[in-house]
Amino acid sequence: MQGELGVIPKEAALAIVKAAKFENIDMKQYQDEAVGTGHILVPMIRCLQSACPGQTKQWGHFGATTQDIVDTGNILQMREATQYILQNILRLEKAIFKKAFDYKCCVMAGRKHAQQASPITLLYPRLDL
């Protein structure tokens, strides 16, 4: 994006995108620096810069604050988690409706103010009466 907008050289942006792959990150370097600094992002930025060729290293962390990067990562994780949760809520809803339909005539004790009330079923109340 920064390369497209001219914030950093376009060639540098393309090289950074190409370098920003898990297999290009030296995880041993990352672990050593993370333990040494007590920070999780600064070592990752250094590892990314190490994976970048030549002069592109200087553009690997240009313009964004460390907090911007953390916030963006958190939002991306939340977006992915939200999709997962919504898909599972729909599956749960279908399962609940199936059980309600399967047991719609099963008589059970009703509850009112934490006390047993008249018997009920899972049938939807008829509104046209």
GROMACS .gro file of C-alpha atoms in nm:
model
  129
    1MET     CA    1   0.000   0.000   0.000
    2GLN     CA    2   0.276   0.246   0.092
    3GLY     CA    3   0.454   0.157  -0.231
    4GLU     CA    4   0.139   0.223  -0.435
    5LEU     CA    5   0.093   0.560  -0.264
    6GLY     CA    6   0.456   0.660  -0.313
    7VAL     CA    7   0.531   0.671   0.060
    8ILE     CA    8   0.816   0.423   0.007
    9PRO     CA    9   0.973   0.310  -0.320
   10LYS     CA   10   0.745   0.069  -0.504
   11GLU     CA   11   1.032  -0.177  -0.563
   12ALA     CA   12   1.107  -0.180  -0.189
   13ALA     CA   13   0.743  -0.251  -0.108
   14LEU     CA   14   0.738  -0.545  -0.351
   15ALA     CA   15   1.061  -0.684  -0.203
   16ILE     CA   16   0.924  -0.651   0.152
   17VAL     CA   17   0.604  -0.834   0.060
   18LYS     CA   18   0.812  -1.109  -0.099
   19ALA     CA   19   1.038  -1.133   0.209
   20ALA     CA   20   0.752  -1.125   0.462
   21LYS     CA   21   0.693  -1.500   0.462
   22PHE     CA   22   0.724  -1.728   0.762
   23GLU     CA   23   0.988  -1.942   0.594
   24ASN     CA   24   1.210  -1.633   0.550
   25ILE     CA   25   1.209  -1.544   0.920
   26ASP     CA   26   1.496  -1.673   1.134
   27MET     CA   27   1.297  -1.804   1.432
   28LYS     CA   28   1.612  -1.869   1.636
   29GLN     CA   29   1.710  -1.503   1.596
   30TYR     CA   30   1.353  -1.404   1.686
   31GLN     CA   31   1.346  -1.618   2.002
   32ASP     CA   32   1.686  -1.495   2.118
   33GLU     CA   33   1.595  -1.129   2.068
   34ALA     CA   34   1.246  -1.168   2.218
   35VAL     CA   35   1.393  -1.318   2.535
   36GLY     CA   36   1.662  -1.051   2.543
   37THR     CA   37   1.431  -0.755   2.490
   38GLY     CA   38   1.114  -0.881   2.656
   39HIS     CA   39   0.925  -0.750   2.354
   40ILE     CA   40   0.754  -0.955   2.085
   41LEU     CA   41   0.732  -0.709   1.796
   42VAL     CA   42   1.069  -0.535   1.782
   43PRO     CA   43   1.253  -0.866   1.728
   44MET     CA   44   1.005  -0.958   1.453
   45ILE     CA   45   1.068  -0.627   1.278
   46ARG     CA   46   1.443  -0.691   1.298
   47CYS     CA   47   1.397  -1.043   1.159
   48LEU     CA   48   1.185  -0.907   0.873
   49GLN     CA   49   1.449  -0.647   0.800
   50SER     CA   50   1.712  -0.922   0.799
   51ALA     CA   51   1.505  -1.114   0.542
   52CYS     CA   52   1.478  -0.808   0.315
   53PRO     CA   53   1.738  -0.766   0.040
   54GLY     CA   54   1.980  -0.472   0.018
   55GLN     CA   55   1.842  -0.124   0.076
   56THR     CA   56   1.485  -0.245   0.132
   57LYS     CA   57   1.571  -0.310   0.500
   58GLN     CA   58   1.531   0.059   0.578
   59TRP     CA   59   1.171   0.059   0.454
   60GLY     CA   60   1.053  -0.246   0.650
   61HIS     CA   61   0.924  -0.040   0.942
   62PHE     CA   62   0.872   0.301   0.786
   63GLY     CA   63   0.592   0.532   0.894
   64ALA     CA   64   0.408   0.296   1.126
   65THR     CA   65   0.452   0.292   1.501
   66THR     CA   66   0.503  -0.037   1.678
   67GLN     CA   67   0.162   0.012   1.838
   68ASP     CA   68   0.003   0.057   1.493
   69ILE     CA   69   0.143  -0.280   1.393
   70VAL     CA   70   0.021  -0.450   1.712
   71ASP     CA   71  -0.325  -0.294   1.672
   72THR     CA   72  -0.347  -0.401   1.308
   73GLY     CA   73  -0.245  -0.755   1.399
   74ASN     CA   74  -0.506  -0.765   1.676
   75ILE     CA   75  -0.779  -0.645   1.440
   76LEU     CA   76  -0.685  -0.904   1.178
   77GLN     CA   77  -0.703  -1.177   1.443
   78MET     CA   78  -1.040  -1.047   1.568
   79ARG     CA   79  -1.178  -1.039   1.214
   80GLU     CA   80  -1.073  -1.400   1.157
   81ALA     CA   81  -1.210  -1.507   1.496
   82THR     CA   82  -1.540  -1.330   1.429
   83GLN     CA   83  -1.587  -1.523   1.105
   84TYR     CA   84  -1.515  -1.850   1.287
   85ILE     CA   85  -1.757  -1.763   1.569
   86LEU     CA   86  -2.035  -1.658   1.330
   87GLN     CA   87  -2.003  -1.979   1.129
   88ASN     CA   88  -2.026  -2.184   1.447
   89ILE     CA   89  -2.319  -1.983   1.580
   90LEU     CA   90  -2.510  -2.065   1.260
   91ARG     CA   91  -2.425  -2.434   1.303
   92LEU     CA   92  -2.539  -2.419   1.665
   93GLU     CA   93  -2.861  -2.242   1.568
   94LYS     CA   94  -2.941  -2.516   1.314
   95ALA     CA   95  -2.871  -2.786   1.574
   96ILE     CA   96  -3.096  -2.615   1.830
   97PHE     CA   97  -3.381  -2.579   1.580
   98LYS     CA   98  -3.344  -2.946   1.484
   99LYS     CA   99  -3.364  -3.055   1.848
  100ALA     CA  100  -3.660  -2.825   1.911
  101PHE     CA  101  -3.838  -2.976   1.609
  102ASP     CA  102  -3.748  -3.334   1.708
  103TYR     CA  103  -3.881  -3.282   2.061
  104LYS     CA  104  -4.160  -3.035   1.987
  105CYS     CA  105  -4.426  -3.257   2.145
  106CYS     CA  106  -4.223  -3.361   2.450
  107VAL     CA  107  -4.401  -3.245   2.763
  108MET     CA  108  -4.188  -3.083   3.030
  109ALA     CA  109  -4.234  -2.878   3.341
  110GLY     CA  110  -4.274  -2.508   3.278
  111ARG     CA  111  -4.091  -2.261   3.499
  112LYS     CA  112  -4.210  -1.929   3.637
  113HIS     CA  113  -4.022  -1.722   3.893
  114ALA     CA  114  -3.795  -2.020   3.976
  115GLN     CA  115  -4.097  -2.237   4.050
  116GLN     CA  116  -4.257  -2.519   3.857
  117ALA     CA  117  -4.547  -2.406   3.642
  118SER     CA  118  -4.797  -2.561   3.401
  119PRO     CA  119  -4.659  -2.823   3.161
  120ILE     CA  120  -4.519  -2.692   2.832
  121THR     CA  121  -4.374  -2.822   2.503
  122LEU     CA  122  -4.129  -2.677   2.255
  123LEU     CA  123  -4.407  -2.599   2.007
  124TYR     CA  124  -4.413  -2.238   1.901
  125PRO     CA  125  -4.714  -2.055   2.050
  126ARG     CA  126  -4.989  -2.003   1.799
  127LEU     CA  127  -5.048  -1.635   1.749
  128ASP     CA  128  -5.359  -1.672   1.535
  129LEU     CA  129  -5.588  -1.794   1.816
   0.00000   0.00000   0.00000
